[in-house]
Amino acid sequence: MRTQVGIVGAGPAGLMLSHLLHLAGIESIIIESRSRAYCEQRIRAGLIEQWVVNLLNDTGVGERMQREAMFHSGIHLNFSGRLHYLNFRELVGRGVAIYGQQEIVKDLIKRRLADGAPILFEVSDASVQDIDGKSPKIKFKHNGAEQEIACDFIGGCDGFHGVCRPSIPDGVLTEYDREYPFGWLGILSESPPPEDELIYSYNDRGFALYTMRSPVLARLYFQCAHDEDIENWPDDKIWEELHARLGSVRKLVEGKILQKGITPMRSYVVEPMQHGRLFLAGDSAHIVPPTGAKGMNLAFADVRMLSRAIAEYYKSGKTAKLDGYSLAVLPRIWKGQRFSWWMTSLLHHFPNENAFDRRRQLAELEYLVGSRAASITLAENYAGLPLD
Ligand code: PHB
């Protein structure tokens, strides 16, 4: 097989890259180790910044999102026994939308297939080769047969545990890493969320987040030990913890738990995000803790830039934008890292903290909701910083 851009990974980054390239008249093939059903069902991130809403609409894949997403103007912070609302629309003129990652993945897969793109699911033994040369290759097994895609460029959109990043030679990459001494236990429950918009709850028992996928489907998380065993959390204990961390500010309705799992928390960036003709985008190059809801948004910002750089190459033969890809996307990624680390540090219990640290966190929360300047700082980051 031969194509212009070979893409490893059919998550939001790989699919959107392929879609944007198609709109620029550039061919691509996507390979994916999981099945289509798995990609379309895995519950992950759920919050998109305003510019991503616009991107989906402007590129013709926003129709169902426009109908089914929940458009939010802000968030609630829950501390000192009451809710404090930050209205992003009023503060910075833009909001966010709740629309599950798997819904975006469904919409993009449907559209890519309708546009005739090959997406090869359930491939195994994938590797990328000759990334230093002019004709890199992706090798893999599909339906029991060895296959090879020869291409001009490779998009490494295969996530944190993918094969692309490790295929870059030793000594090229610098990793920046932080692990947090806690995780999140998350459930999806067949019940209404306690509020129309998200509640970030600062509590002596630890952080909790009350979000949603629809008016009748709550997505609820609470801070747990980093090595927590889900077996230690029968449903009634989970509800007890969620009630306690919400406090009396709202009533939490219990429902059937459809899914539960533990999310590890880490901050990670690799630099540069490219080598030869391999370009990393999304989780293959950077991970954020989920507190600021930045993960999928950063992935879309990467592929927006990468698709433009590749389009410039095919239009004019110029490689300046490709050469500068990593330098162009890293400033936004680092701002997303800073914000996610800050939200995480502000709201969680840390094992080595003392009473001073708790009072300091509380003072910062009071400052955040009491100062318009501080509220704007949170709002402009949360709703998405301006694009370059
Ligand atoms: C979610 O809806 O899953 C979600 C929302 C906001 C976050 C994290 C997760 O900060």
Short mmCIF file of C-alpha atoms and ligand atoms in Angstrom, two decimals:
data_model
loop_
_atom_site.label_atom_id
_atom_site.label_comp_id
_atom_site.label_asym_id
_atom_site.label_seq_id
_atom_site.Cartn_x
_atom_site.Cartn_y
_atom_site.Cartn_z
CA MET A 1 0.00 0.00 0.00
CA ARG A 2 1.10 3.55 -0.61
CA THR A 3 -0.37 6.81 0.64
CA GLN A 4 0.76 10.33 1.38
CA VAL A 5 0.35 10.24 5.17
CA GLY A 6 0.29 7.04 7.22
CA ILE A 7 -1.46 7.52 10.55
CA VAL A 8 -1.04 5.24 13.55
CA GLY A 9 -4.06 5.39 15.86
CA ALA A 10 -7.80 5.96 15.34
CA GLY A 11 -8.42 8.09 18.41
CA PRO A 12 -9.48 11.73 18.22
CA ALA A 13 -6.01 12.89 17.08
CA GLY A 14 -5.51 10.36 14.27
CA LEU A 15 -9.06 10.63 12.97
CA MET A 16 -9.11 14.43 12.99
CA LEU A 17 -5.68 14.57 11.34
CA SER A 18 -6.94 12.30 8.57
CA HIS A 19 -10.14 14.36 8.20
CA LEU A 20 -8.29 17.71 8.03
CA LEU A 21 -5.80 16.30 5.51
CA HIS A 22 -8.69 15.04 3.37
CA LEU A 23 -10.23 18.52 3.36
CA ALA A 24 -6.85 19.80 2.11
CA GLY A 25 -6.86 17.19 -0.68
CA ILE A 26 -4.26 14.92 0.96
CA GLU A 27 -4.64 11.12 1.22
CA SER A 28 -4.05 9.14 4.36
CA ILE A 29 -4.51 5.63 5.74
CA ILE A 30 -5.18 5.00 9.43
CA ILE A 31 -4.22 1.82 11.26
CA GLU A 32 -5.57 0.96 14.70
CA SER A 33 -4.86 -1.98 17.01
CA ARG A 34 -8.34 -2.03 18.59
CA SER A 35 -11.68 -2.87 17.02
CA ARG A 36 -14.03 -0.18 15.73
CA ALA A 37 -16.52 -1.08 18.49
CA TYR A 38 -13.86 -0.64 21.17
CA CYS A 39 -12.82 2.80 19.85
CA GLU A 40 -16.44 3.91 19.67
CA GLN A 41 -17.32 2.76 23.16
CA ARG A 42 -14.40 3.50 25.42
CA ILE A 43 -15.39 6.16 27.91
CA ARG A 44 -12.74 8.85 28.14
CA ALA A 45 -12.69 12.63 28.17
CA GLY A 46 -15.90 14.53 27.72
CA LEU A 47 -15.24 18.23 27.61
CA ILE A 48 -14.36 20.36 24.59
CA GLU A 49 -13.29 23.98 24.39
CA GLN A 50 -15.27 26.48 22.34
CA TRP A 51 -12.78 26.47 19.46
CA VAL A 52 -13.11 22.66 19.16
CA VAL A 53 -16.90 23.07 18.90
CA ASN A 54 -16.21 25.53 16.06
CA LEU A 55 -13.66 23.19 14.45
CA LEU A 56 -16.16 20.31 14.37
CA ASN A 57 -18.83 22.60 12.90
CA ASP A 58 -16.53 24.29 10.38
CA THR A 59 -15.19 20.98 9.06
CA GLY A 60 -18.63 19.41 8.64
CA VAL A 61 -18.58 16.88 11.49
CA GLY A 62 -20.48 18.90 14.08
CA GLU A 63 -24.08 18.10 13.22
CA ARG A 64 -24.79 15.51 15.94
CA MET A 65 -22.61 17.39 18.43
CA GLN A 66 -24.67 20.52 17.82
CA ARG A 67 -27.84 18.52 18.61
CA GLU A 68 -26.65 16.34 21.47
CA ALA A 69 -23.84 18.18 23.27
CA MET A 70 -24.54 20.09 26.46
CA PHE A 71 -23.32 23.66 26.17
CA HIS A 72 -22.07 25.05 29.46
CA SER A 73 -21.35 28.64 30.42
CA GLY A 74 -19.11 27.89 33.39
CA ILE A 75 -18.34 25.64 36.36
CA HIS A 76 -19.17 25.50 40.04
CA LEU A 77 -16.51 25.31 42.73
CA ASN A 78 -17.76 23.67 45.93
CA PHE A 79 -15.93 24.70 49.10
CA SER A 80 -16.69 26.00 52.59
CA GLY A 81 -20.20 24.56 52.44
CA ARG A 82 -21.46 26.33 49.32
CA LEU A 83 -21.29 26.47 45.55
CA HIS A 84 -19.43 29.32 43.84
CA TYR A 85 -20.21 29.77 40.15
CA LEU A 86 -17.68 31.02 37.62
CA ASN A 87 -19.48 32.22 34.49
CA PHE A 88 -16.96 31.89 31.66
CA ARG A 89 -19.26 33.43 29.05
CA GLU A 90 -19.59 36.52 31.14
CA LEU A 91 -15.88 36.57 32.07
CA VAL A 92 -14.23 35.76 28.72
CA GLY A 93 -17.05 35.51 26.19
CA ARG A 94 -16.86 31.78 25.56
CA GLY A 95 -17.92 28.51 27.16
CA VAL A 96 -17.32 24.78 26.86
CA ALA A 97 -19.33 21.77 25.71
CA ILE A 98 -19.84 18.30 27.13
CA TYR A 99 -19.64 15.75 24.34
CA GLY A 100 -17.96 12.42 25.00
CA GLN A 101 -14.73 11.54 23.23
CA GLN A 102 -16.32 8.35 21.96
CA GLU A 103 -19.09 10.40 20.33
CA ILE A 104 -16.52 12.51 18.46
CA VAL A 105 -14.73 9.30 17.50
CA LYS A 106 -18.01 7.83 16.16
CA ASP A 107 -18.74 10.98 14.13
CA LEU A 108 -15.22 11.10 12.69
CA ILE A 109 -15.07 7.38 11.82
CA LYS A 110 -18.44 7.61 10.08
CA ARG A 111 -17.36 10.63 8.10
CA ARG A 112 -13.91 9.27 7.20
CA LEU A 113 -15.43 6.02 5.93
CA ALA A 114 -18.11 7.94 4.00
CA ASP A 115 -15.32 9.95 2.38
CA GLY A 116 -13.71 6.68 1.31
CA ALA A 117 -10.79 6.63 3.72
CA PRO A 118 -9.22 3.32 4.63
CA ILE A 119 -9.21 2.73 8.38
CA LEU A 120 -7.70 -0.65 9.21
CA PHE A 121 -8.88 -1.83 12.63
CA GLU A 122 -7.47 -4.68 14.70
CA VAL A 123 -3.98 -4.60 13.25
CA SER A 124 -1.18 -6.16 15.29
CA ASP A 125 2.62 -5.97 15.52
CA ALA A 126 2.71 -2.42 14.15
CA SER A 127 6.07 -0.72 13.76
CA VAL A 128 7.32 2.40 12.01
CA GLN A 129 10.50 2.21 9.95
CA ASP A 130 12.87 4.40 7.96
CA ILE A 131 11.62 7.56 9.63
CA ASP A 132 14.98 9.20 8.92
CA GLY A 133 14.64 8.64 5.17
CA LYS A 134 12.36 10.08 2.48
CA SER A 135 10.01 7.11 2.40
CA PRO A 136 9.03 5.99 5.89
CA LYS A 137 6.99 2.82 6.31
CA ILE A 138 4.44 1.38 8.67
CA LYS A 139 4.53 -2.40 8.99
CA PHE A 140 1.82 -4.46 10.66
CA LYS A 141 -0.29 -7.59 10.47
CA HIS A 142 -3.90 -7.40 9.34
CA ASN A 143 -6.24 -10.36 8.90
CA GLY A 144 -3.26 -12.65 9.44
CA ALA A 145 -1.16 -11.14 6.61
CA GLU A 146 1.94 -8.96 6.82
CA GLN A 147 1.24 -5.52 5.39
CA GLU A 148 3.24 -2.41 4.68
CA ILE A 149 2.23 1.19 4.07
CA ALA A 150 4.84 3.30 2.29
CA CYS A 151 4.21 7.01 2.76
CA ASP A 152 5.75 10.49 2.80
CA PHE A 153 5.00 11.24 6.44
CA ILE A 154 3.80 9.37 9.51
CA GLY A 155 1.37 10.80 12.08
CA GLY A 156 2.11 9.18 15.44
CA CYS A 157 -1.35 9.42 17.06
CA ASP A 158 -1.16 6.15 18.97
CA GLY A 159 -1.34 7.39 22.55
CA PHE A 160 0.98 7.22 25.51
CA HIS A 161 1.61 3.46 25.21
CA GLY A 162 1.90 3.45 21.42
CA VAL A 163 4.77 2.30 19.22
CA CYS A 164 5.62 5.63 17.55
CA ARG A 165 7.36 7.54 20.34
CA PRO A 166 9.65 4.59 21.31
CA SER A 167 10.72 4.23 17.68
CA ILE A 168 12.56 7.56 17.82
CA PRO A 169 16.30 6.82 18.35
CA ASP A 170 17.82 7.09 21.81
CA GLY A 171 19.21 10.48 22.72
CA VAL A 172 16.80 12.50 20.57
CA LEU A 173 13.97 13.03 23.05
CA THR A 174 13.84 14.76 26.40
CA GLU A 175 11.04 13.67 28.72
CA TYR A 176 9.41 15.87 31.35
CA ASP A 177 7.37 13.86 33.79
CA ARG A 178 5.43 14.14 37.03
CA GLU A 179 3.35 11.45 38.68
CA TYR A 180 0.79 12.43 41.29
CA PRO A 181 0.39 10.52 44.54
CA PHE A 182 -3.31 9.82 43.84
CA GLY A 183 -5.71 8.75 41.11
CA TRP A 184 -9.40 9.24 40.30
CA LEU A 185 -12.04 6.60 40.75
CA GLY A 186 -14.71 7.31 38.14
CA ILE A 187 -18.18 5.95 37.52
CA LEU A 188 -20.82 6.37 34.87
CA SER A 189 -24.25 6.24 36.49
CA GLU A 190 -27.76 6.05 35.11
CA SER A 191 -28.92 9.05 37.12
CA PRO A 192 -29.20 12.82 36.67
CA PRO A 193 -26.09 14.83 37.64
CA PRO A 194 -26.53 16.92 40.82
CA GLU A 195 -26.32 20.20 38.83
CA ASP A 196 -26.76 21.32 35.21
CA GLU A 197 -23.09 22.25 35.01
CA LEU A 198 -19.93 20.71 36.52
CA ILE A 199 -19.14 20.81 40.23
CA TYR A 200 -15.47 20.71 41.30
CA SER A 201 -15.58 19.82 44.98
CA TYR A 202 -12.82 20.69 47.44
CA ASN A 203 -13.32 18.53 50.51
CA ASP A 204 -11.47 17.33 53.61
CA ARG A 205 -11.95 13.74 52.41
CA GLY A 206 -10.34 14.64 49.09
CA PHE A 207 -11.36 16.08 45.72
CA ALA A 208 -14.49 15.03 43.81
CA LEU A 209 -15.93 16.02 40.41
CA TYR A 210 -19.60 15.81 39.40
CA THR A 211 -19.89 15.87 35.63
CA MET A 212 -22.20 14.21 33.11
CA ARG A 213 -22.75 12.79 29.66
CA SER A 214 -26.42 13.69 29.38
CA PRO A 215 -29.23 14.97 31.63
CA VAL A 216 -29.80 11.35 32.73
CA LEU A 217 -26.23 10.07 32.74
CA ALA A 218 -23.88 11.26 35.49
CA ARG A 219 -20.10 10.93 35.31
CA LEU A 220 -18.73 11.12 38.83
CA TYR A 221 -15.16 10.97 40.08
CA PHE A 222 -13.34 11.16 43.37
CA GLN A 223 -9.71 11.28 44.39
CA CYS A 224 -8.40 7.89 45.57
CA ALA A 225 -5.01 6.31 46.29
CA HIS A 226 -2.74 6.07 43.23
CA ASP A 227 -2.59 2.28 43.61
CA GLU A 228 -6.25 1.91 44.58
CA ASP A 229 -7.81 -1.46 43.87
CA ILE A 230 -11.29 -1.09 42.35
CA GLU A 231 -12.26 -4.31 44.15
CA ASN A 232 -12.16 -2.32 47.41
CA TRP A 233 -15.01 -0.15 46.17
CA PRO A 234 -18.41 -1.85 46.11
CA ASP A 235 -21.17 0.40 44.77
CA ASP A 236 -22.60 1.44 48.14
CA LYS A 237 -19.18 2.59 49.37
CA ILE A 238 -18.70 4.65 46.19
CA TRP A 239 -22.05 6.40 46.70
CA GLU A 240 -21.28 7.05 50.35
CA GLU A 241 -18.01 8.74 49.37
CA LEU A 242 -19.65 10.79 46.60
CA HIS A 243 -22.39 11.99 48.97
CA ALA A 244 -19.86 12.94 51.63
CA ARG A 245 -17.65 14.90 49.23
CA LEU A 246 -20.55 16.80 47.70
CA GLY A 247 -21.85 17.78 51.13
CA SER A 248 -25.23 19.42 51.49
CA VAL A 249 -24.91 21.91 48.58
CA ARG A 250 -26.93 19.65 46.28
CA LYS A 251 -28.77 16.36 46.44
CA LEU A 252 -27.04 13.47 44.69
CA VAL A 253 -29.42 10.96 43.11
CA GLU A 254 -28.08 7.41 42.96
CA GLY A 255 -28.44 5.25 39.87
CA LYS A 256 -27.28 2.04 38.30
CA ILE A 257 -23.49 2.11 37.89
CA LEU A 258 -22.80 1.27 34.24
CA GLN A 259 -19.04 1.50 34.43
CA LYS A 260 -16.29 2.07 36.97
CA GLY A 261 -12.56 2.51 36.64
CA ILE A 262 -9.45 4.20 37.98
CA THR A 263 -7.70 7.02 36.13
CA PRO A 264 -4.01 7.47 36.92
CA MET A 265 -2.80 11.06 37.17
CA ARG A 266 0.33 12.20 35.44
CA SER A 267 1.85 15.14 33.65
CA TYR A 268 4.18 14.26 30.78
CA VAL A 269 5.73 16.03 27.78
CA VAL A 270 8.30 14.85 25.29
CA GLU A 271 10.39 17.26 23.26
CA PRO A 272 10.78 17.50 20.34
CA MET A 273 7.53 16.00 19.06
CA GLN A 274 9.06 14.95 15.76
CA HIS A 275 11.97 13.11 14.26
CA GLY A 276 12.66 12.83 10.55
CA ARG A 277 9.31 12.17 8.93
CA LEU A 278 7.52 11.01 12.08
CA PHE A 279 5.33 13.57 13.83
CA LEU A 280 3.77 12.88 17.24
CA ALA A 281 0.38 14.34 18.17
CA GLY A 282 -1.86 14.06 21.23
CA ASP A 283 -1.21 11.57 24.03
CA SER A 284 1.76 9.99 22.25
CA ALA A 285 3.65 13.19 23.11
CA HIS A 286 1.93 14.60 26.17
CA ILE A 287 -0.37 13.62 29.03
CA VAL A 288 -2.19 15.92 31.46
CA PRO A 289 -4.04 15.04 34.65
CA PRO A 290 -7.79 15.27 33.90
CA THR A 291 -8.53 18.08 36.36
CA GLY A 292 -8.40 20.85 33.74
CA ALA A 293 -10.10 18.76 31.00
CA LYS A 294 -7.35 19.65 28.54
CA GLY A 295 -6.26 16.28 27.07
CA MET A 296 -8.42 15.95 23.96
CA ASN A 297 -8.34 19.70 23.33
CA LEU A 298 -4.53 19.70 23.18
CA ALA A 299 -4.64 16.74 20.80
CA PHE A 300 -6.90 18.67 18.41
CA ALA A 301 -4.62 21.72 18.58
CA ASP A 302 -1.66 19.51 17.58
CA VAL A 303 -3.33 17.99 14.53
CA ARG A 304 -4.73 21.33 13.43
CA MET A 305 -1.15 22.62 13.23
CA LEU A 306 0.27 19.40 11.77
CA SER A 307 -2.32 19.24 8.99
CA ARG A 308 -1.49 22.83 8.03
CA ALA A 309 2.23 22.08 7.94
CA ILE A 310 1.69 19.00 5.75
CA ALA A 311 -0.69 20.92 3.47
CA GLU A 312 1.90 23.65 3.00
CA TYR A 313 4.45 21.03 1.98
CA TYR A 314 2.20 19.54 -0.70
CA LYS A 315 1.16 22.94 -1.97
CA SER A 316 4.55 24.61 -2.20
CA GLY A 317 7.25 22.04 -1.41
CA LYS A 318 8.29 24.19 1.54
CA THR A 319 9.19 22.36 4.73
CA ALA A 320 9.44 25.36 7.09
CA LYS A 321 6.14 24.62 8.87
CA LEU A 322 6.92 20.91 9.14
CA ASP A 323 10.38 21.65 10.50
CA GLY A 324 8.83 24.04 13.00
CA TYR A 325 5.87 21.85 14.03
CA SER A 326 7.12 20.90 17.47
CA LEU A 327 8.23 24.44 18.33
CA ALA A 328 4.87 25.75 17.14
CA VAL A 329 2.70 23.46 19.28
CA LEU A 330 4.75 23.20 22.48
CA PRO A 331 3.93 26.65 23.91
CA ARG A 332 0.20 25.81 23.99
CA ILE A 333 0.94 22.34 25.38
CA TRP A 334 3.03 23.80 28.20
CA LYS A 335 0.31 26.31 29.05
CA GLY A 336 -2.13 23.38 29.19
CA GLN A 337 0.35 21.51 31.39
CA ARG A 338 0.70 24.44 33.74
CA PHE A 339 -3.06 24.90 34.02
CA SER A 340 -3.75 21.18 34.58
CA TRP A 341 -1.02 20.94 37.23
CA TRP A 342 -2.36 24.08 38.92
CA MET A 343 -6.00 22.91 39.01
CA THR A 344 -4.80 19.55 40.33
CA SER A 345 -2.62 21.14 43.02
CA LEU A 346 -5.38 23.52 44.04
CA LEU A 347 -8.09 20.93 44.57
CA HIS A 348 -6.48 17.69 45.78
CA HIS A 349 -5.21 16.38 49.08
CA PHE A 350 -1.47 15.64 48.97
CA PRO A 351 -0.04 13.00 51.34
CA ASN A 352 2.73 15.23 52.69
CA GLU A 353 0.69 18.40 53.13
CA ASN A 354 -0.06 19.97 56.50
CA ALA A 355 -2.71 22.29 57.93
CA PHE A 356 -0.91 25.29 56.44
CA ASP A 357 -1.25 23.87 52.95
CA ARG A 358 -5.00 23.27 53.42
CA ARG A 359 -5.53 26.88 54.57
CA ARG A 360 -3.45 28.11 51.65
CA GLN A 361 -5.59 26.10 49.18
CA LEU A 362 -8.73 27.53 50.75
CA ALA A 363 -7.35 31.08 50.56
CA GLU A 364 -6.60 30.52 46.87
CA LEU A 365 -10.14 29.25 46.23
CA GLU A 366 -11.56 32.32 47.99
CA TYR A 367 -9.27 34.56 45.96
CA LEU A 368 -10.34 32.80 42.75
CA VAL A 369 -14.04 33.44 43.23
CA GLY A 370 -13.59 36.84 44.91
CA SER A 371 -11.29 38.50 42.39
CA ARG A 372 -12.44 39.19 38.86
CA ALA A 373 -8.83 39.06 37.66
CA ALA A 374 -8.35 35.61 39.19
CA SER A 375 -11.71 34.36 37.86
CA ILE A 376 -10.75 35.51 34.37
CA THR A 377 -7.41 33.69 34.63
CA LEU A 378 -9.19 30.41 35.33
CA ALA A 379 -11.93 31.06 32.76
CA GLU A 380 -9.63 31.91 29.84
CA ASN A 381 -7.58 28.76 30.39
CA TYR A 382 -10.54 26.46 31.02
CA ALA A 383 -12.58 27.66 28.06
CA GLY A 384 -9.46 27.43 25.88
CA LEU A 385 -6.65 29.91 25.25
CA PRO A 386 -6.73 31.70 21.88
CA LEU A 387 -5.21 29.72 19.01
CA ASP A 388 -2.09 30.87 17.19
C1 PHB B 1 -15.65 14.55 32.17
O1 PHB B 1 -16.79 14.96 31.88
O2 PHB B 1 -15.34 13.35 32.06
C2 PHB B 1 -14.66 15.51 32.72
C3 PHB B 1 -14.98 16.86 32.77
C4 PHB B 1 -14.08 17.76 33.31
C5 PHB B 1 -12.87 17.30 33.81
C6 PHB B 1 -12.55 15.96 33.76
C7 PHB B 1 -13.46 15.05 33.22
O3 PHB B 1 -12.01 18.17 34.37
#
